[in-house]
mmCIF file of C-alpha atoms in Angstrom:
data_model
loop_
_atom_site.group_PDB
_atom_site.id
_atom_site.type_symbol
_atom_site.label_atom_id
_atom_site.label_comp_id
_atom_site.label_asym_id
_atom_site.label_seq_id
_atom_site.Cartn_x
_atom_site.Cartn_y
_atom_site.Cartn_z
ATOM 1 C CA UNK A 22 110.183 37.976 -124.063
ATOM 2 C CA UNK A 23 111.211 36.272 -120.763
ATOM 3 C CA UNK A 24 113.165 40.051 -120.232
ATOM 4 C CA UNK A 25 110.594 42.265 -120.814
ATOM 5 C CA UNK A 26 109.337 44.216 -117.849
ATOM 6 C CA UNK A 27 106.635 46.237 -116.824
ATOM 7 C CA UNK A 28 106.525 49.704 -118.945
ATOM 8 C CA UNK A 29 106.408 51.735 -114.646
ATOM 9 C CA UNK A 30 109.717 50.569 -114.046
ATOM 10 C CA UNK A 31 113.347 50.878 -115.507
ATOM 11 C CA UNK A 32 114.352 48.716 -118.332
ATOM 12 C CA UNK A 33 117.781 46.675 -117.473
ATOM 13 C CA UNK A 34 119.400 45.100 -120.122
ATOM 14 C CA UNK A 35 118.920 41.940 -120.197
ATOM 15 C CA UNK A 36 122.678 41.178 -122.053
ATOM 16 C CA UNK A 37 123.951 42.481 -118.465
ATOM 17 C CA UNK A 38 122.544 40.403 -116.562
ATOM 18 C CA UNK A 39 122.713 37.645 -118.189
ATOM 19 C CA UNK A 40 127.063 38.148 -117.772
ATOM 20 C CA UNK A 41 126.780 38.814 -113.874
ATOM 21 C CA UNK A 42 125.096 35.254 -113.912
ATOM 22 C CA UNK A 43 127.813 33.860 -116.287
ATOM 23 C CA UNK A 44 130.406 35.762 -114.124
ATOM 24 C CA UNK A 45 129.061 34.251 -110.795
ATOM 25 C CA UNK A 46 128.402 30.820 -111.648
ATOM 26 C CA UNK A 47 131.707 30.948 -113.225
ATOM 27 C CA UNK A 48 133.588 32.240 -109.733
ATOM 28 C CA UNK A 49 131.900 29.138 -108.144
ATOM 29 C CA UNK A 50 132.779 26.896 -110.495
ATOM 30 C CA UNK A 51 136.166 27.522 -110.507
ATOM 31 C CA UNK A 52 136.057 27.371 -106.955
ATOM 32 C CA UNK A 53 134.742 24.254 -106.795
ATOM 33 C CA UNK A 54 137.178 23.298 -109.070
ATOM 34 C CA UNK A 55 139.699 24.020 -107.525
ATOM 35 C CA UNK A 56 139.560 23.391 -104.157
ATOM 36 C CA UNK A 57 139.749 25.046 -100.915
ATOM 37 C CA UNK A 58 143.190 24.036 -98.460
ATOM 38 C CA UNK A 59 143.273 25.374 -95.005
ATOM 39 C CA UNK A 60 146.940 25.641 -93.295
ATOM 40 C CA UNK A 61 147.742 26.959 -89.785
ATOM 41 C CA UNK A 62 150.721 27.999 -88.442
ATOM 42 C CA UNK A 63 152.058 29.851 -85.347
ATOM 43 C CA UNK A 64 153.460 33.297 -84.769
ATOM 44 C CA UNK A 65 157.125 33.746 -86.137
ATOM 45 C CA UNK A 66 156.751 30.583 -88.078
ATOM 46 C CA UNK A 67 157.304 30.340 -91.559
ATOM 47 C CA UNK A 68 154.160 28.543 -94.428
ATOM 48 C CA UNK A 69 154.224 27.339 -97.434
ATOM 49 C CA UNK A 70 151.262 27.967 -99.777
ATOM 50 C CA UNK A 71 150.577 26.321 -102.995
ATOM 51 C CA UNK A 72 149.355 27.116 -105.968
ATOM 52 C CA UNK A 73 149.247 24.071 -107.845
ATOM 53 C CA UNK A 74 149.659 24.893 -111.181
ATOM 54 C CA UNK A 75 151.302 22.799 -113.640
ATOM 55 C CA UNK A 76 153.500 24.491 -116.027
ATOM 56 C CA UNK A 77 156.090 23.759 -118.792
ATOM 57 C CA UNK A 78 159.591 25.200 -119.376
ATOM 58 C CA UNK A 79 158.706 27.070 -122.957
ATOM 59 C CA UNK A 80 155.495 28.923 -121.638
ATOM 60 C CA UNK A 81 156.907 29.989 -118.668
ATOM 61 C CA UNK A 82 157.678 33.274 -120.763
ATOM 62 C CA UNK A 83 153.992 33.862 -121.363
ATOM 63 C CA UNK A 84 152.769 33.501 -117.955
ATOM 64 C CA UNK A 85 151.364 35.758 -115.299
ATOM 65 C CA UNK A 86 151.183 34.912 -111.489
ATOM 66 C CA UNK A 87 150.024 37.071 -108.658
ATOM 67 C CA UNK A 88 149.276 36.055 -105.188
ATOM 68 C CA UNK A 89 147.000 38.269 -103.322
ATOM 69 C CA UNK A 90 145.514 38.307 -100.129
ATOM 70 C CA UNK A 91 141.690 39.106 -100.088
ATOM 71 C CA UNK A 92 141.850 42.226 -102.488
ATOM 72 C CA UNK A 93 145.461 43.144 -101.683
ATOM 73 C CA UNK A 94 148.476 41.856 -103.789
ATOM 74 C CA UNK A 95 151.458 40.366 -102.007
ATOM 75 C CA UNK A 96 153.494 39.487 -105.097
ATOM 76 C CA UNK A 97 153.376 39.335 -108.642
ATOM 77 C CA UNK A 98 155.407 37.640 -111.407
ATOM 78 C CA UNK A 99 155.442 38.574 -114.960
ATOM 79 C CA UNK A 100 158.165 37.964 -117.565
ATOM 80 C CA UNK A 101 160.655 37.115 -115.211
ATOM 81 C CA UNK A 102 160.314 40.147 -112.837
ATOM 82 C CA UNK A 103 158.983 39.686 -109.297
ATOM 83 C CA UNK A 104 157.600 42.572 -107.509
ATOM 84 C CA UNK A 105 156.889 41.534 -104.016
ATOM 85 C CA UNK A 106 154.232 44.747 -101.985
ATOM 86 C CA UNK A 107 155.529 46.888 -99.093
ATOM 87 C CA UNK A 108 153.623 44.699 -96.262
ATOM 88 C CA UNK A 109 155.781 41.299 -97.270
ATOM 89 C CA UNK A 110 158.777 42.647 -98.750
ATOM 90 C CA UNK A 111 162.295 40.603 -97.275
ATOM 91 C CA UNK A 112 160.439 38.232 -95.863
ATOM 92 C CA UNK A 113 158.074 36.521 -99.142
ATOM 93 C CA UNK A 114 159.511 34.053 -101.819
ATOM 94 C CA UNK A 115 157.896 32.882 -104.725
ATOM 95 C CA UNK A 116 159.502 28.446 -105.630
ATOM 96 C CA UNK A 117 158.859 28.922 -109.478
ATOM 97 C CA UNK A 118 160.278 25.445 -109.172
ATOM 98 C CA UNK A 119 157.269 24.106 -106.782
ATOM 99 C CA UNK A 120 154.979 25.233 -109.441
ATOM 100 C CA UNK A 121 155.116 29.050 -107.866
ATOM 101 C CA UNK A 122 154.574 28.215 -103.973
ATOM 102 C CA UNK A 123 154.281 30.897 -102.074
ATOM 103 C CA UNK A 124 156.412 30.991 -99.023
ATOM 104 C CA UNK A 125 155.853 33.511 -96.286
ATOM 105 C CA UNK A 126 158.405 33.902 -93.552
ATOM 106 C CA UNK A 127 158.160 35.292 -89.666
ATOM 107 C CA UNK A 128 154.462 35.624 -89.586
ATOM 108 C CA UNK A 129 152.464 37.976 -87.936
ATOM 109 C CA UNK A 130 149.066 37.481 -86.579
ATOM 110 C CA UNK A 131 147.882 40.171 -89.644
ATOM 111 C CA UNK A 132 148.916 37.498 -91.955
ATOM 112 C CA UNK A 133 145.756 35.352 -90.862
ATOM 113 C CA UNK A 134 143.584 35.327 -94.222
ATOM 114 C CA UNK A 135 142.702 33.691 -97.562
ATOM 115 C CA UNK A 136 145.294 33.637 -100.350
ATOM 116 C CA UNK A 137 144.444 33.679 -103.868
ATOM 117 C CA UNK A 138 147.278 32.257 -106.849
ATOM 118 C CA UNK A 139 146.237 33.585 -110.114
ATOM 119 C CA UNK A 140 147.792 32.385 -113.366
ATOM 120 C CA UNK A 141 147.215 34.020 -116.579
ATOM 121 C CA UNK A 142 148.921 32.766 -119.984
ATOM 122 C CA UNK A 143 149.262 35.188 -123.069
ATOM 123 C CA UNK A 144 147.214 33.724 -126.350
ATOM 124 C CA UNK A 145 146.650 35.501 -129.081
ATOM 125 C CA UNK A 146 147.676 38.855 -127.946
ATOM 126 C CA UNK A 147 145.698 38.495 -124.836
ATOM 127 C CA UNK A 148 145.760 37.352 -121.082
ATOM 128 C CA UNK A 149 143.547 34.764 -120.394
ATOM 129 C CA UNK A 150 142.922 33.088 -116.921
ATOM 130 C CA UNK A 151 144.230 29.070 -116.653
ATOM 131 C CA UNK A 152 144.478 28.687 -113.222
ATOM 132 C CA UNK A 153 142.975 29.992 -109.534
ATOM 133 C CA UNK A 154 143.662 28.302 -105.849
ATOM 134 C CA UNK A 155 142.950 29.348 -102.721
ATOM 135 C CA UNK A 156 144.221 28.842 -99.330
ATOM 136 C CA UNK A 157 142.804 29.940 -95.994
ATOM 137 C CA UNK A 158 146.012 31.051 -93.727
ATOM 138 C CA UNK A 159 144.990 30.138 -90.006
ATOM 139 C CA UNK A 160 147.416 32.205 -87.655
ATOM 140 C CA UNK A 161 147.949 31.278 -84.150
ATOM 141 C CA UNK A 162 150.351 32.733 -80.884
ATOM 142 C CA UNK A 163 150.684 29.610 -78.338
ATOM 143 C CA UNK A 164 149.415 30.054 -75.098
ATOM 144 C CA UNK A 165 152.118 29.780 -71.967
ATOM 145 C CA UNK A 166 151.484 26.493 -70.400
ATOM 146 C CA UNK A 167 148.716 27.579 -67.587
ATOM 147 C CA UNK A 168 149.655 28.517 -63.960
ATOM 148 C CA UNK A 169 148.171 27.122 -61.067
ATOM 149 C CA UNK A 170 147.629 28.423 -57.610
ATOM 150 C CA UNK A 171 145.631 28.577 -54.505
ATOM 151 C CA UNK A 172 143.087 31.062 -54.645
ATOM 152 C CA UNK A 173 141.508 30.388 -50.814
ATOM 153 C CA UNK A 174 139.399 27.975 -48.895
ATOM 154 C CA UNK A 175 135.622 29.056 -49.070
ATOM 155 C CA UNK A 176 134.594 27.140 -46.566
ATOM 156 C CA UNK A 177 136.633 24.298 -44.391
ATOM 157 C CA UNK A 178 136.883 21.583 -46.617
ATOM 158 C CA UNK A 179 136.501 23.575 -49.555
ATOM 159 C CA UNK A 180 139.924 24.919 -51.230
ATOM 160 C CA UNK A 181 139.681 27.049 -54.187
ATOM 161 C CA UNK A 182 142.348 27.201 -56.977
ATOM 162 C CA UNK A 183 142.986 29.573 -59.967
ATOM 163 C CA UNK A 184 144.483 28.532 -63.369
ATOM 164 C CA UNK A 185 145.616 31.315 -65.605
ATOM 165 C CA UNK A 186 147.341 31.342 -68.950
ATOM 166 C CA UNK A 187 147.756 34.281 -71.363
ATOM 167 C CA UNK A 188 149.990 35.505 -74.771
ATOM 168 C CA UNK A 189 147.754 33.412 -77.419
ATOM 169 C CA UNK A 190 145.747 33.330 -80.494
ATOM 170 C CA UNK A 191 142.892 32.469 -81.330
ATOM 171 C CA UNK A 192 140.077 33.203 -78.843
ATOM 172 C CA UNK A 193 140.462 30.140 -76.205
ATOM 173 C CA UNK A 194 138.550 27.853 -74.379
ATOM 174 C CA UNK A 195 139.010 27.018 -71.130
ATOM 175 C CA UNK A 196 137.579 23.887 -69.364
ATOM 176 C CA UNK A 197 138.326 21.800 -65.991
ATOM 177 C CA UNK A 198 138.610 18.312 -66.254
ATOM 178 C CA UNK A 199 138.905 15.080 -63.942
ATOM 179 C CA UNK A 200 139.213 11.187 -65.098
ATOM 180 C CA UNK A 201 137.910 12.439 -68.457
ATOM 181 C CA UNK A 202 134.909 14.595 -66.697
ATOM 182 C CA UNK A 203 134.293 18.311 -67.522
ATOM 183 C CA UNK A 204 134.068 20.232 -64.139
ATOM 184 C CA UNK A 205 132.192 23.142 -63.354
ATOM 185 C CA UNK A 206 134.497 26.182 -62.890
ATOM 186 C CA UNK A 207 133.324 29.905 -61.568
ATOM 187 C CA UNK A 208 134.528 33.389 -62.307
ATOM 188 C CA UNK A 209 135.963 32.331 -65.828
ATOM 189 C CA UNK A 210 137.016 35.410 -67.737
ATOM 190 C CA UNK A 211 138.481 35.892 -72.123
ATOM 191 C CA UNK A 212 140.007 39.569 -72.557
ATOM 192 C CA UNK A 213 142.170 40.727 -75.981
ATOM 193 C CA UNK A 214 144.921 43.654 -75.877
ATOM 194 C CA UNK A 215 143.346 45.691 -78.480
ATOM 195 C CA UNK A 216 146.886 46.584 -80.049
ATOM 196 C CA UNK A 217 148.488 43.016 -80.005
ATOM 197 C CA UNK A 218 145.160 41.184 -80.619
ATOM 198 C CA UNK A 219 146.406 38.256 -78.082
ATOM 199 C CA UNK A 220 144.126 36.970 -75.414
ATOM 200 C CA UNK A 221 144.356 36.418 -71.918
ATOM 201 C CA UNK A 222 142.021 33.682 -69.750
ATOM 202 C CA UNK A 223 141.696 32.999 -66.286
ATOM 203 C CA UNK A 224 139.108 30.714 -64.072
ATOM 204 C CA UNK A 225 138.273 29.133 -60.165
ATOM 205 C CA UNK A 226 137.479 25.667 -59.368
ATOM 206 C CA UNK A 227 136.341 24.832 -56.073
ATOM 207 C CA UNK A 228 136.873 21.368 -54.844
ATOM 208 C CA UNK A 229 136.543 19.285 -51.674
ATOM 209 C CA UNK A 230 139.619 18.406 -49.903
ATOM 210 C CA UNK A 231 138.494 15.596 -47.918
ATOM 211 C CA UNK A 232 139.732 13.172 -50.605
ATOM 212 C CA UNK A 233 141.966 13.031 -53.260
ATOM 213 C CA UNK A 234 142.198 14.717 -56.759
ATOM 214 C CA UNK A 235 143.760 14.721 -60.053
ATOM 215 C CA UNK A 236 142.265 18.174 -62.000
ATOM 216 C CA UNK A 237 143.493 19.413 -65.450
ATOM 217 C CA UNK A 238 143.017 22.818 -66.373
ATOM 218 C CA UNK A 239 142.763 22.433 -70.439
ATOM 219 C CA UNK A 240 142.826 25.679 -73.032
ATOM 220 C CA UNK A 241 141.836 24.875 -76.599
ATOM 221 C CA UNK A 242 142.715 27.300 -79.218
ATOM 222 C CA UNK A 243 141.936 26.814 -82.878
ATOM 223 C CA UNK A 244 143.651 23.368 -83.463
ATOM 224 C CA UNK A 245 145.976 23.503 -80.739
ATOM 225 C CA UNK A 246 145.706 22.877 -76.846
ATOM 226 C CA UNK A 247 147.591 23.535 -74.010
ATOM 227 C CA UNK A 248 146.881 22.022 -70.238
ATOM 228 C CA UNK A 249 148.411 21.636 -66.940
ATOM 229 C CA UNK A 250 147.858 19.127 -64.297
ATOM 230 C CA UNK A 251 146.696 19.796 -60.560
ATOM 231 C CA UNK A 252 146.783 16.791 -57.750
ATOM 232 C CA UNK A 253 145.511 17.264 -54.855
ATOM 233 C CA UNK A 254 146.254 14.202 -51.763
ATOM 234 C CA UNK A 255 144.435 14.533 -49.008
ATOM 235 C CA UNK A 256 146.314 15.004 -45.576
ATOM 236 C CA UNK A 257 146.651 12.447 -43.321
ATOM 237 C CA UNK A 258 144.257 12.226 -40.004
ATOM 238 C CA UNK A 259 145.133 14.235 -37.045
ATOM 239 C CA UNK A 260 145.392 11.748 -33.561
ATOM 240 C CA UNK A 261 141.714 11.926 -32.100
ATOM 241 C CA UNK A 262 141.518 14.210 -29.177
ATOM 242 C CA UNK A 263 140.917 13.253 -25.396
ATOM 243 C CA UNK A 264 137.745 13.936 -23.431
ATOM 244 C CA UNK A 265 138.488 17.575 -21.855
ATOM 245 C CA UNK A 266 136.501 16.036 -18.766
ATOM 246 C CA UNK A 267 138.846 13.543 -18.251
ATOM 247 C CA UNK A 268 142.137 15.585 -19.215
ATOM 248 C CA UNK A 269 140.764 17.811 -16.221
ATOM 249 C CA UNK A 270 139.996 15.036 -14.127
ATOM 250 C CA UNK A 271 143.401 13.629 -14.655
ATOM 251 C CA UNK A 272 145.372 16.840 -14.017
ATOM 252 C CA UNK A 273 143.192 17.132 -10.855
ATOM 253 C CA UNK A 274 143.977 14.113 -9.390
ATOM 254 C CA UNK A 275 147.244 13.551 -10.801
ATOM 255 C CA UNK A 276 148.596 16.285 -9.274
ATOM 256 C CA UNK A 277 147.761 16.022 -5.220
ATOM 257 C CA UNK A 278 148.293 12.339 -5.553
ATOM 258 C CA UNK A 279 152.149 13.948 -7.020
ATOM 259 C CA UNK A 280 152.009 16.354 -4.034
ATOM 260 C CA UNK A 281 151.050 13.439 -1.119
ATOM 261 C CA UNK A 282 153.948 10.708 -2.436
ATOM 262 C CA UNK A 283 156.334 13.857 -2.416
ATOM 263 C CA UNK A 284 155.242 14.287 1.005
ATOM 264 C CA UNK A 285 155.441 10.902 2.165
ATOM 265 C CA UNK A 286 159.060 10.528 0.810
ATOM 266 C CA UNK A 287 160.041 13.637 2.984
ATOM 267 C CA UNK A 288 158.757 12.203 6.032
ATOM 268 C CA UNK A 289 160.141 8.789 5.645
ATOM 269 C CA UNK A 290 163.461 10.602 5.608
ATOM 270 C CA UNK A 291 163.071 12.907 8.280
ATOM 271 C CA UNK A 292 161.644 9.596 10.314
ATOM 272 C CA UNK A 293 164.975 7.852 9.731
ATOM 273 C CA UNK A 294 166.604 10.780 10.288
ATOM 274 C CA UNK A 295 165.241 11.454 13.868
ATOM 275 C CA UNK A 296 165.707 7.378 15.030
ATOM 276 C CA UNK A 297 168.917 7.500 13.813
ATOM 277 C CA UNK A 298 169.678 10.610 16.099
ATOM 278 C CA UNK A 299 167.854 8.582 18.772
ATOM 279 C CA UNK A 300 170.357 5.331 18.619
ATOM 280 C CA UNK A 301 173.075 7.712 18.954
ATOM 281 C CA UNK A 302 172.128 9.457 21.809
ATOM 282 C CA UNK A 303 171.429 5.781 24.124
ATOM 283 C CA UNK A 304 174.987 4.812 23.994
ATOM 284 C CA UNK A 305 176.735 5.201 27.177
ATOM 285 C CA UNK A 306 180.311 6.076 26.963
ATOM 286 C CA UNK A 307 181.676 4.179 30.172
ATOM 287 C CA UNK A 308 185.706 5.255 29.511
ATOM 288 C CA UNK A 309 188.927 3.556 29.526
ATOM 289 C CA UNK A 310 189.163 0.362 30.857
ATOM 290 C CA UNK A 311 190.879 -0.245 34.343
ATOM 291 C CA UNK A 312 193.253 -2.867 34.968
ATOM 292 C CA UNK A 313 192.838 -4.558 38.218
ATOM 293 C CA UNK A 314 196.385 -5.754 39.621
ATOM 294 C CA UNK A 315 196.833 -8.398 42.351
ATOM 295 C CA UNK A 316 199.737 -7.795 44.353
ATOM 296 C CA UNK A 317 201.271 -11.153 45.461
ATOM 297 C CA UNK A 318 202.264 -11.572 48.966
#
């Protein structure tokens, strides 16, 4: 009488129940069962799922396979026919040989999902289950390798750089990193084009510029990462400058001690000039020389 309930409220049947429960524990089980793969792929790639079942040559006449995505089929297979739906058509195979893989080519980031292989075989007039696999399809559009630029100088030995990346799937994660230690970045920012479903992520790092650097700007996405290196060597020492005190002092004196040897040199010159003129002017010019003749008596 475990069923019975109170006479105020409705009356299930118990035989109903009791096949939910059967139905549920029996979903699980096969689950369980039959294990749960995970594949991931990129954008415009091409996957391989499997289905795993093990068949032989004479019953392959009494089978039924379908593939379906969540509650939507993408192919089926019965008697020899393959019907493949509108969303995978020309670019879905079934490998009856692999023990009917499914292979999906040029994917699209819509393809991301859980596939389901179902294989019936025909007994006794009727369809009965023998086989269910699933596979989780993990989608993914590669990030660009990041950009990195100069985004300012906050403050004097501050500089401030930007890395930016954009194009990819799944959401990312952005992080700074240097000798294997996360940094601290500012202004990081995750948007998503609502048609295309692809992601776009930029973020600042401030760092001081008084030594040197090494910084990697890392984006993890799914099971995938991208990164690009920064280095940063700090510029060599200006020459120290001179006391203004003594530049001025220098430039003061420097300059009428210039002025006074200029002077001097002029009046050396005009000295030697003048006692040059002087020696000239002393000589007495006395004329031809006469020559005295004796006359002989």
């Amino acid at each position: 009488m475990g069923c019975r309930l109170r006479q105020d409220t409705p009356r299930p049947r118990c035989p109903l129940l009791r096949l939910i429960h059967l139905f549920v524990l029996l979903v699980g089980l096969s689950r369980m069962s039959s294990g749960f793969e995970r594949v991931s792929k990129s954008v415009k790639e091409k996957v391989s799922l499997p289905c795993g079942y093990n068949y032989s040559v004479d019953e392959l006449a009494r089978l039924r396979i379908y593939w379906q995505k969540e509650r939507d089929v993408v192919l089926s297979y019965v008697s020899g026919d393959k019907e493949v739906w509108p969303q995978y058509k020309n670019r879905t195979l079934l490998d009856i040989t692999d023990n009917f893989r499914l292979m999906i080519l040029r994917l699209f980031l819509s393809d991301r999902g859980t596939y389901t292989c179902v294989v019936q075989r025909q007994e006794r007039g009727s369809y009965i289950r023998k086989h269910l696999a699933s596979v989780e399809l993990l989608v993914r559009a590669d990030y660009a390798i990041p950009n990195i630029t100069h985004f300012g100088n906050p403050s004097a030995d501050i500089r401030r750089i930007m890395c930016f990346t954009s194009g990819g799937f799944p959401k990312p994660n952005l992080s700074w990193l240097e000798n294997g230690k996360e940094l601290t970045g500012i202004n990081t920012t995750i948007s998503q084009d609502p048609e295309s479903e692809l992601y776009t992520v930029s973020s600042q790092l401030d760092f001081n510029m008084t030594y040197n650097h090494s910084i990697v700007c890392h984006i993890a996405y799914g099971d995938s990462q991208v990164s690009k290196n920064y280095t940063w060597e700090k510029p060599p020492e200006a020459p120290p400058d001179r006391n203004p005190i003594t530049t001025i002092l220098t430039i003061g004196l420097g300059v009428p001690f210039a002025i006074l040897i200029a002077i001097y040199v002029l009046w050396r010159c005009f000295r030697r000039r003048n006692e040059a003129s002087k020696k000239e002017n002393n000589i007495v010019y006395l004329g031809p020389v006469e020559i005295s003749t004796k006359q002989n008596v």
